[in-house]
XYZ file of C-alpha atoms in Angstrom:
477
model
C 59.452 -20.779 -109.032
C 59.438 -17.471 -110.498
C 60.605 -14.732 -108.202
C 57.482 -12.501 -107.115
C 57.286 -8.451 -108.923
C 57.155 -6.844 -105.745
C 54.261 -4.755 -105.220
C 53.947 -1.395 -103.857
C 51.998 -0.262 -101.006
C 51.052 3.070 -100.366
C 52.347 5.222 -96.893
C 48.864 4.738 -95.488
C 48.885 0.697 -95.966
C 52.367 0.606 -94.979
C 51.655 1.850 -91.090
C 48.764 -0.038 -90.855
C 49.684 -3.755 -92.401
C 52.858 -2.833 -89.644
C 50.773 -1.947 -86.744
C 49.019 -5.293 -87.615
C 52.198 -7.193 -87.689
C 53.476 -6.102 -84.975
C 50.171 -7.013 -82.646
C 50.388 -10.279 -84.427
C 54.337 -10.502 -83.541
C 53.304 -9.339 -79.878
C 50.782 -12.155 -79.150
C 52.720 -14.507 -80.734
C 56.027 -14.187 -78.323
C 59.682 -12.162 -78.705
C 60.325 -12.569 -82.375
C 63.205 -9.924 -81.931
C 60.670 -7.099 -83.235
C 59.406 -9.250 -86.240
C 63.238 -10.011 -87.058
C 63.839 -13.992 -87.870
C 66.093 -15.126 -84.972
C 67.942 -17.798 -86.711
C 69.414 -15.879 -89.062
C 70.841 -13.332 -86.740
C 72.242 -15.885 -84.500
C 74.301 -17.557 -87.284
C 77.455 -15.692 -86.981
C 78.530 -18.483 -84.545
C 79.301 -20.462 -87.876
C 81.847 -17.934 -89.323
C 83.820 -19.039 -86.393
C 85.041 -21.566 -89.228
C 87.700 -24.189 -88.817
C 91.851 -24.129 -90.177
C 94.534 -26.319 -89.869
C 95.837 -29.150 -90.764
C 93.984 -32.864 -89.485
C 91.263 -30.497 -88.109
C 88.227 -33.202 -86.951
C 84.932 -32.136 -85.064
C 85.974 -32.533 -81.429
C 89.358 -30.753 -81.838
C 89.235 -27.669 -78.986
C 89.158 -25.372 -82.204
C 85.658 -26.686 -83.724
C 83.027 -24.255 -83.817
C 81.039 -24.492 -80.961
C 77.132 -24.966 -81.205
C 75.092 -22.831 -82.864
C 72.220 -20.396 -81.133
C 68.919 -22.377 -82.313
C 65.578 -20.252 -83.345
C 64.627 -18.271 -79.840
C 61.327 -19.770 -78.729
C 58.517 -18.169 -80.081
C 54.552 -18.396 -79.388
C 55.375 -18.166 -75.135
C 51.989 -16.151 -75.096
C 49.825 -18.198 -76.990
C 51.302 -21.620 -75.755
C 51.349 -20.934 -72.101
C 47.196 -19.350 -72.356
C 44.117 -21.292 -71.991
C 42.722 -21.821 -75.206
C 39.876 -19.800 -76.365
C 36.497 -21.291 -74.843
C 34.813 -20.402 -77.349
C 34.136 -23.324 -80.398
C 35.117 -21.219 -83.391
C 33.565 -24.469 -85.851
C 30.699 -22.271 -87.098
C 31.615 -19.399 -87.425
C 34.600 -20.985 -89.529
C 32.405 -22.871 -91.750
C 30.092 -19.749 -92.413
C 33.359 -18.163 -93.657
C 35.697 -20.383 -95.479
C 32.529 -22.778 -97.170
C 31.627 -20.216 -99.766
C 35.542 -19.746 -100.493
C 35.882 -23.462 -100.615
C 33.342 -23.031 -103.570
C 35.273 -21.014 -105.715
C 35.676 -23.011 -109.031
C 39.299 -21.295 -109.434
C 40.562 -23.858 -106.879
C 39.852 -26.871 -109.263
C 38.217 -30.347 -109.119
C 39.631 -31.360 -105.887
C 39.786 -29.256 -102.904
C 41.038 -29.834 -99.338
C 41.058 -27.619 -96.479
C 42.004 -28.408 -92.559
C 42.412 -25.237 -89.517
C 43.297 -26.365 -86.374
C 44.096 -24.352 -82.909
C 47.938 -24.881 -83.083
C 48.210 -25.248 -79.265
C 45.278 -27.660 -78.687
C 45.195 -29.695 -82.374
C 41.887 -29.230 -82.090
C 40.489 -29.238 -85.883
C 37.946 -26.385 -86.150
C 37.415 -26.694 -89.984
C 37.466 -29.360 -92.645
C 36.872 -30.291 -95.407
C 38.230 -33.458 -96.844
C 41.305 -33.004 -94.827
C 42.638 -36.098 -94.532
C 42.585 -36.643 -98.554
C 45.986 -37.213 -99.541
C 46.749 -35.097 -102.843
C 49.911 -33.431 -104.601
C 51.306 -30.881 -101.791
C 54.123 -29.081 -104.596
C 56.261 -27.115 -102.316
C 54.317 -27.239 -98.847
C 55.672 -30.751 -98.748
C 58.530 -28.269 -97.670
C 57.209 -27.895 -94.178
C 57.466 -32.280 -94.176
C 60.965 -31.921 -94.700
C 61.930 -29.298 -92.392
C 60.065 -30.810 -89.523
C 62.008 -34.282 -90.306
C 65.194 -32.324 -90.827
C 64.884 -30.666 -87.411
C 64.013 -33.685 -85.330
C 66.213 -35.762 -86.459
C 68.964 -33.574 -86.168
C 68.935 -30.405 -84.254
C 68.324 -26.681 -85.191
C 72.042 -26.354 -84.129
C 73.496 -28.718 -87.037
C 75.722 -27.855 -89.505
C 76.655 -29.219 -92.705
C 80.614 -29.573 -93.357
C 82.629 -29.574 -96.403
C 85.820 -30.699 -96.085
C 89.597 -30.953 -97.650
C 91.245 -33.841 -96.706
C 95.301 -34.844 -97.233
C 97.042 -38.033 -97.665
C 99.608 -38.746 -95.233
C 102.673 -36.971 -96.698
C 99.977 -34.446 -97.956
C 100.248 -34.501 -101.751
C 97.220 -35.420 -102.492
C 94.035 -33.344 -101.543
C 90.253 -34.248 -102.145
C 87.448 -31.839 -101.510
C 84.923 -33.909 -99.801
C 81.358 -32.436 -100.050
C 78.822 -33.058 -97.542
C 75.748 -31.614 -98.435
C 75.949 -28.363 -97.952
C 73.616 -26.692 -100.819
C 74.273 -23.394 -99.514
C 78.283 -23.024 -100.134
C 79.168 -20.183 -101.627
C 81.988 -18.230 -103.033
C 83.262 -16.829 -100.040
C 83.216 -19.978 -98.313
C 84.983 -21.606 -100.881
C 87.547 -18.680 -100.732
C 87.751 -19.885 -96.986
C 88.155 -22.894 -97.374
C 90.921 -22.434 -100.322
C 92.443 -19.890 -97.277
C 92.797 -22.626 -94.631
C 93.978 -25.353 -96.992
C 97.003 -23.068 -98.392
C 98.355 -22.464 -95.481
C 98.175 -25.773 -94.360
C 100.194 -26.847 -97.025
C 102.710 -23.443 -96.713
C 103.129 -24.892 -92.941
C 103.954 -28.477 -94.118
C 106.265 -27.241 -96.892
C 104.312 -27.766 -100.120
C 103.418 -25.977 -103.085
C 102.463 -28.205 -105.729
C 99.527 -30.825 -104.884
C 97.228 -33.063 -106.509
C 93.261 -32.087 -106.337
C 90.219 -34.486 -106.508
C 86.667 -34.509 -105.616
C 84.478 -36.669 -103.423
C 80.989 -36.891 -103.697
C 79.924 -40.123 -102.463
C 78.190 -39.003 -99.710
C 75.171 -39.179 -102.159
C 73.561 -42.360 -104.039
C 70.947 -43.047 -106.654
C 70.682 -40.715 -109.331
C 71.660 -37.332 -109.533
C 68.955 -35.868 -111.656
C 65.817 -34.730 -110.232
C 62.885 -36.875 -111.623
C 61.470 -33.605 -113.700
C 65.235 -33.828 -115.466
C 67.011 -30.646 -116.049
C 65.271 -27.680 -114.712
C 66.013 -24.134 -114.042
C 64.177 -24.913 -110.538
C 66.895 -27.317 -109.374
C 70.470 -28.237 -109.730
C 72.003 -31.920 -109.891
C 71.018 -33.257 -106.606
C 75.067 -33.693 -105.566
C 77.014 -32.755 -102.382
C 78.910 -30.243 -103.496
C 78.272 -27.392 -105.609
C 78.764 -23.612 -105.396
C 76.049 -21.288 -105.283
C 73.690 -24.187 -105.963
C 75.319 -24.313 -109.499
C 73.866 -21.236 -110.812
C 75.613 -19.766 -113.889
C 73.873 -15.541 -113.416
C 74.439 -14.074 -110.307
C 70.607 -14.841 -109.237
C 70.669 -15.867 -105.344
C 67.355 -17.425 -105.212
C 64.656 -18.284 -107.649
C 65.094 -20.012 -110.763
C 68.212 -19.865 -113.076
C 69.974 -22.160 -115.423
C 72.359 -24.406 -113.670
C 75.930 -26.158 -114.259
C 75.570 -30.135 -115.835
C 77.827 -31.272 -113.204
C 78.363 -28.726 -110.586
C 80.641 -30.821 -108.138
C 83.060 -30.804 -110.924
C 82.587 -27.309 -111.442
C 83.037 -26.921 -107.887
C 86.231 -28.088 -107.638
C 87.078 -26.526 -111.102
C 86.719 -23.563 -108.662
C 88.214 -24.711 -105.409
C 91.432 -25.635 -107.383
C 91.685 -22.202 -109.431
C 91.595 -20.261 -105.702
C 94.724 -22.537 -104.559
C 96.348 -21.100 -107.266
C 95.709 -17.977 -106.546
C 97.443 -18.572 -103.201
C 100.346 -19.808 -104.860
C 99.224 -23.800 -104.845
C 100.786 -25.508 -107.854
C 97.600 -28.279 -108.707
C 99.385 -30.335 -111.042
C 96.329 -31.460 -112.316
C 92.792 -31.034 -113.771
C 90.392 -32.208 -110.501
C 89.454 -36.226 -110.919
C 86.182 -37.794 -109.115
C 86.514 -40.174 -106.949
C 86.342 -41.327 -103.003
C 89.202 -39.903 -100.783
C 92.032 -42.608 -100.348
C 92.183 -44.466 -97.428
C 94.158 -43.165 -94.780
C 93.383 -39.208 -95.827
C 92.855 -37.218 -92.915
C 91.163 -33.484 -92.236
C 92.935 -30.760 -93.704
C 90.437 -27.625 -93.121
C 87.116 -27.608 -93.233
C 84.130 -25.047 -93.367
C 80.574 -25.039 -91.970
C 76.773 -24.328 -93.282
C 74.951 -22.317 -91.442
C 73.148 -23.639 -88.456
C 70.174 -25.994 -89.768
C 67.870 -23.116 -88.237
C 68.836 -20.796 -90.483
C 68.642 -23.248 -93.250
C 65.127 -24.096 -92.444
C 64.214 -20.584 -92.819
C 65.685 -19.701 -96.072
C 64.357 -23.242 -97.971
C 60.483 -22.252 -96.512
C 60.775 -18.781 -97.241
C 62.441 -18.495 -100.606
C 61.070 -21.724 -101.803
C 64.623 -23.300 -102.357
C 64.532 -26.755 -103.455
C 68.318 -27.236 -103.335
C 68.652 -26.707 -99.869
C 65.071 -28.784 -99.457
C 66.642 -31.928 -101.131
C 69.643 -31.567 -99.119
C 68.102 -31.772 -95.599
C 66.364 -34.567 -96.902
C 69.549 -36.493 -97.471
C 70.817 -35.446 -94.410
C 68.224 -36.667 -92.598
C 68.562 -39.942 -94.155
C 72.074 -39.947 -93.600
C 70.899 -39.581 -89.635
C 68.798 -42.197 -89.840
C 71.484 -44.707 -91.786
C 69.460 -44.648 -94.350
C 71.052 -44.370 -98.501
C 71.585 -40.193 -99.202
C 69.137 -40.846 -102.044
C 65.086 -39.809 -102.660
C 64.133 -42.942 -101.794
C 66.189 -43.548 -98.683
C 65.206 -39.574 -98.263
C 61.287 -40.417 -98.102
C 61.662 -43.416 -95.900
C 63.672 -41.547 -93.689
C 61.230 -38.249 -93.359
C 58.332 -40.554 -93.214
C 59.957 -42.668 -90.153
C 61.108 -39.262 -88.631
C 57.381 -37.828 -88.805
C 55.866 -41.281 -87.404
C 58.043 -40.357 -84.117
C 55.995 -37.536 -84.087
C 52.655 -39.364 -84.330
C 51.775 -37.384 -87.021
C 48.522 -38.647 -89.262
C 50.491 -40.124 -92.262
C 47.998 -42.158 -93.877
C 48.299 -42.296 -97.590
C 51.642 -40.033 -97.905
C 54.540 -39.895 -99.773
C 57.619 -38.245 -99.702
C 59.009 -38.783 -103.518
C 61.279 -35.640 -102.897
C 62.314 -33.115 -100.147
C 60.921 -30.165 -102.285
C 57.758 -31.104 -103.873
C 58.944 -30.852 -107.826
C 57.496 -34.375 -107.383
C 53.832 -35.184 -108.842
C 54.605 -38.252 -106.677
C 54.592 -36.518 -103.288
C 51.474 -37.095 -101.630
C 50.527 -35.237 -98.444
C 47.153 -34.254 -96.726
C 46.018 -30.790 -95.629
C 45.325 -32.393 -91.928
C 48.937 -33.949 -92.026
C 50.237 -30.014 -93.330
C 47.795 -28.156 -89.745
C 49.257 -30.980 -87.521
C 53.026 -30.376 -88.765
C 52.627 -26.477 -88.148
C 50.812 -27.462 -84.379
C 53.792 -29.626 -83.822
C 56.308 -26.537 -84.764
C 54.390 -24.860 -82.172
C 54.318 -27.071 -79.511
C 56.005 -26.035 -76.163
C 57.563 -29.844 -76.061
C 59.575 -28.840 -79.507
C 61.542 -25.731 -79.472
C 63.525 -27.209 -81.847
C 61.060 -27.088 -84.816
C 60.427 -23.295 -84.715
C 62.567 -22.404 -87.370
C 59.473 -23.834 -89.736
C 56.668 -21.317 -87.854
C 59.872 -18.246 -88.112
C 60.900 -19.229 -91.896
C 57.210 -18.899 -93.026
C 57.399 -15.873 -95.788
C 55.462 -12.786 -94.929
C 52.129 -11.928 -96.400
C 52.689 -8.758 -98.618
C 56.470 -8.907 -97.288
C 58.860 -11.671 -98.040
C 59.611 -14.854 -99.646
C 57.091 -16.516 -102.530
C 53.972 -14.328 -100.466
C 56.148 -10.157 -101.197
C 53.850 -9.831 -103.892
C 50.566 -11.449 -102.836
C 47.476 -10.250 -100.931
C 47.492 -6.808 -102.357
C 43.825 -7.324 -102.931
C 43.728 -8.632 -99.221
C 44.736 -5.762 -96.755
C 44.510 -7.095 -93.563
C 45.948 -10.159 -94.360
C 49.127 -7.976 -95.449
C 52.195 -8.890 -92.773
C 49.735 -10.886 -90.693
C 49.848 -13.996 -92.637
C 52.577 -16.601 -92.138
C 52.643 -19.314 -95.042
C 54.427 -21.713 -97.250
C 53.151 -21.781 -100.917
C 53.014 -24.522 -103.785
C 52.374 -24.310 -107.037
C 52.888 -27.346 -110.184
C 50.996 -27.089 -113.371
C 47.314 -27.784 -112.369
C 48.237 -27.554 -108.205
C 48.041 -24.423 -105.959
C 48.146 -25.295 -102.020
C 48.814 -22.774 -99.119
C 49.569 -23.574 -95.678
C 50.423 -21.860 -92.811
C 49.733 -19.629 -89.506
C 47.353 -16.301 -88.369
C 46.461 -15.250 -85.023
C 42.579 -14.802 -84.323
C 41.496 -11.721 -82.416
C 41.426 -13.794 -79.306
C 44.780 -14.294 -79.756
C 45.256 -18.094 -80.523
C 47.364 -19.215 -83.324
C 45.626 -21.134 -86.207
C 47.239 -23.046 -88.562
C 45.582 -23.616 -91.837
C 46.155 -25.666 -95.419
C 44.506 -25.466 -98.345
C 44.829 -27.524 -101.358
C 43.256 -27.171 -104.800
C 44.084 -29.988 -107.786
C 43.558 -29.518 -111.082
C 43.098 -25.785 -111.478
C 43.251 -24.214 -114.526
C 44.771 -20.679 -114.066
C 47.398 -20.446 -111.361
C 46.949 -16.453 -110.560
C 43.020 -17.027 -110.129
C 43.958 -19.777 -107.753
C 46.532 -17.877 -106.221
C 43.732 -15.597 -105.123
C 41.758 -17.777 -104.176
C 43.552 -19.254 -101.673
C 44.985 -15.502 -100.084
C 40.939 -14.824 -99.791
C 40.599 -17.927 -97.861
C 43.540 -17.891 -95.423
C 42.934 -13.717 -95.653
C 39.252 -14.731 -93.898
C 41.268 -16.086 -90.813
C 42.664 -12.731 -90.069
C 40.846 -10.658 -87.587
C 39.594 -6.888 -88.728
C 41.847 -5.748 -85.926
C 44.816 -6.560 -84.299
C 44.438 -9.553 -81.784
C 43.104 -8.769 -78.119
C 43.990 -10.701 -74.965
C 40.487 -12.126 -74.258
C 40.891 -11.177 -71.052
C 41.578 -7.564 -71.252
C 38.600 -5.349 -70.187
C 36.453 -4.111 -73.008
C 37.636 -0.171 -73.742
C 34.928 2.451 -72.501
C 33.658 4.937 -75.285
């Protein structure tokens, strides 16, 4: 996905789409002022690992990490709104839901995300191509199944006398440099306190099965779906967005790994070979993602699909089922049936939605966002917090510029394919209730005109003012 031209606002429409926010942030619970908790909370995982046969439960693991702080107190602890907002809903959104710049197909579902109740429809429980909302699927699964606190390792282990060293990766899309430069840290001295300088390096990632390509085959959108890479493989200095990637970026993973124990005066006295860690290696050092929170927010917000296909595997690897898309989709689906979520007709081909395959309904996309916002699951949060901005961040910084109020009040994940533009996600109604709302169009023909389309319909959710507390006392003029 293309990263966004960000748009410019002007002083007035700054202060107001902020004032707006900030009512929105207000009814919707302690957000740390509109800040995304997860994020701030991570620096529990610098408290990284060292040593030599390191393992989880030694008294020097990192301790838990902080999940998401709960959000939506306000909204999930009032009675919902008497009032049946089905009319009124259906006067607004049908003639949107018209708009031939959505395509052939169209889908639409809002619900009251502390009730469930649906309050608009239309063909909502139509399975069609999700793209990247499929997204929110994943991260729901991801967080069930194992905890906003979890953290992906990659590890060096050592052979018994310690001459031999594989880098094990275990999923962690998000490595980068300087936790490679870490890592390469712990392991040198390590070896300095065992008495070696000269090792041999290989590289482990069977953690993974199936293929390694992503079913669209090379694409600046995704890297080989592998274990271990560095900076997802990217070969500019991009962090997000697409970019051309490495052909085999385990290998060029531990092309790098290797190159930093020289630099620490490691003698590797060869290139890096693949292959599983002998039997008998033990922990070495290791170094942490951060928590899965924080790694929730960053895949919804910036769109990644690395780090989308990754907590796919790993929850497939919790559920003991193969680390591959197919294991991956029979795991998310089995995770979101715990839920009791309406699953009739879906299919998770990917973690990401690259996949034409995936198939997903706009009342399965309302009832995963009501779930995140349950008060029985705190631990799914980090999909409502990691929902990009309106007018502000992630895929949305440069949309609804034609849509004022919506701007900063608006809370969604977008997806685009050729010939697919969907749109799901959250807005608080002037009575203060949080509704969560998907729409789908299929086959459209021009993705900017859809684009619009679907900001003018989630843009009609948004009250003309900020949200009032229905039972506040009407102001005297």
């Amino acid at each position: 996905m293309l990263e966004p031209k960000v748009w410019q606002l002007t002083a007035g429409s700054v202060v107001v789409g902020l004032s707006l926010a900030a009512g929105a942030v207000a009814a919707a619970g302690p957000w740390d002022s509109g800040q995304r908790k997860a994020e701030r909370d991570w620096a529990v995982a610098q408290s990284r690992t060292g040593g030599a046969h390191h393992d989880a439960s030694a008294p020097g693991a990192p301790v838990p990490a902080p999940s998401a702080a709960g959000v939506l107190p306000a909204l999930t602890t009032r009675a919902a709104a008497p009032v049946d907002l089905s009319a009124d809903l259906e006067k607004k959104l049908g003639p949107l839901m018209d708009d031939d710049q959505l395509g052939r197909t169209r889908t639409a579902s809002v619900v009251d995300a502390v009730t469930g109740k649906r309050l608009y429809g239309k063909a909502a429980d139509k399975p069609m191509t999700p793209a990247s909302t499929v997204k929110i699927a994943t991260m729901v699964a991801a967080l069930s199944a194992l905890g906003p606190d979890h953290r992906i390792a990659t590890t060096v282990v050592a052979t018994p006398k310690g001459r031999t060293l594989t880098l094990v990766g275990g999923g962690d899309a998000t490595l980068g440099r300087k936790g490679l430069r870490a890592l390469a840290d712990d392991t040198a001295r390590a070896l300095r306190d065992r008495g070696l300088t000269t090792v041999k390096v290989g590289y482990d990632i069977s953690r993974y099965t199936g293929p390694r390509e992503h079913p669209i085959g090379p694409n600046d959108n995704i890297a080989p779906v592998v274990p271990l890479m560095v900076e997802q493989g990217r070969l500019d200095k991009t962090r997000n967005g697409p970019a051309p990637r490495e052909k085999d970026p385990a290998r060029g993973a531990a092309d790098a790994f290797t190159g930093l124990l020289r630099d620490r005066g490691i003698r590797v006295s060869a290139a890096p070979a693949a292959g599983k860690a002998p039997k008998g290696a033990k922990p070495l050092a290791r170094t942490y993602s951060r928590p899965l929170s924080s790694l929730v927010e960053q895949a919804l917000t910036e769109s990644d699909n690395d780090i989308a296909e990754s907590l796919a595997r790993q929850t497939a690897i919790a559920a003991h089922e193969p680390a591959s898309f197919e294991g991956a989709g029979r795991a998310v689906t089995a995770q979101l049936d715990k839920l009791r979520l309406p699953l009739a007709g879906t299919r998770f081909a990917d973690g990401s939605g690259l996949n034409r395959k995936d198939r997903a309904s706009a009342g399965l996309l309302t009832a995963l966002l009501a779930r995140a916002a349950a008060p029985a699951h705190p631990e799914l949060r980090p999909v409502l917090t990691g929902l990009p901005i309106a007018g502000f961040s992630g895929t949305l910084r440069s949309r609804y510029a034609d849509e004022a109020p919506a701007a900063g009040l608006v809370r969604a994940k977008t997806g685009t394919l050729t010939g697919v533009n969907t749109l799901a996600g959250t807005v608080v109604d002037r009575r203060g209730r949080l509704l969560a709302f998907a729409f789908m169009g299929g086959s459209t023909s021009e993705p900017g005109a859809a684009q619009a389309a679907l900001d003018r319909l989630s843009a009609a959710l948004v009250p003309e003012t900020a949200p009032q507390d229905p039972k506040a006392a009407p102001r005297k003029h």
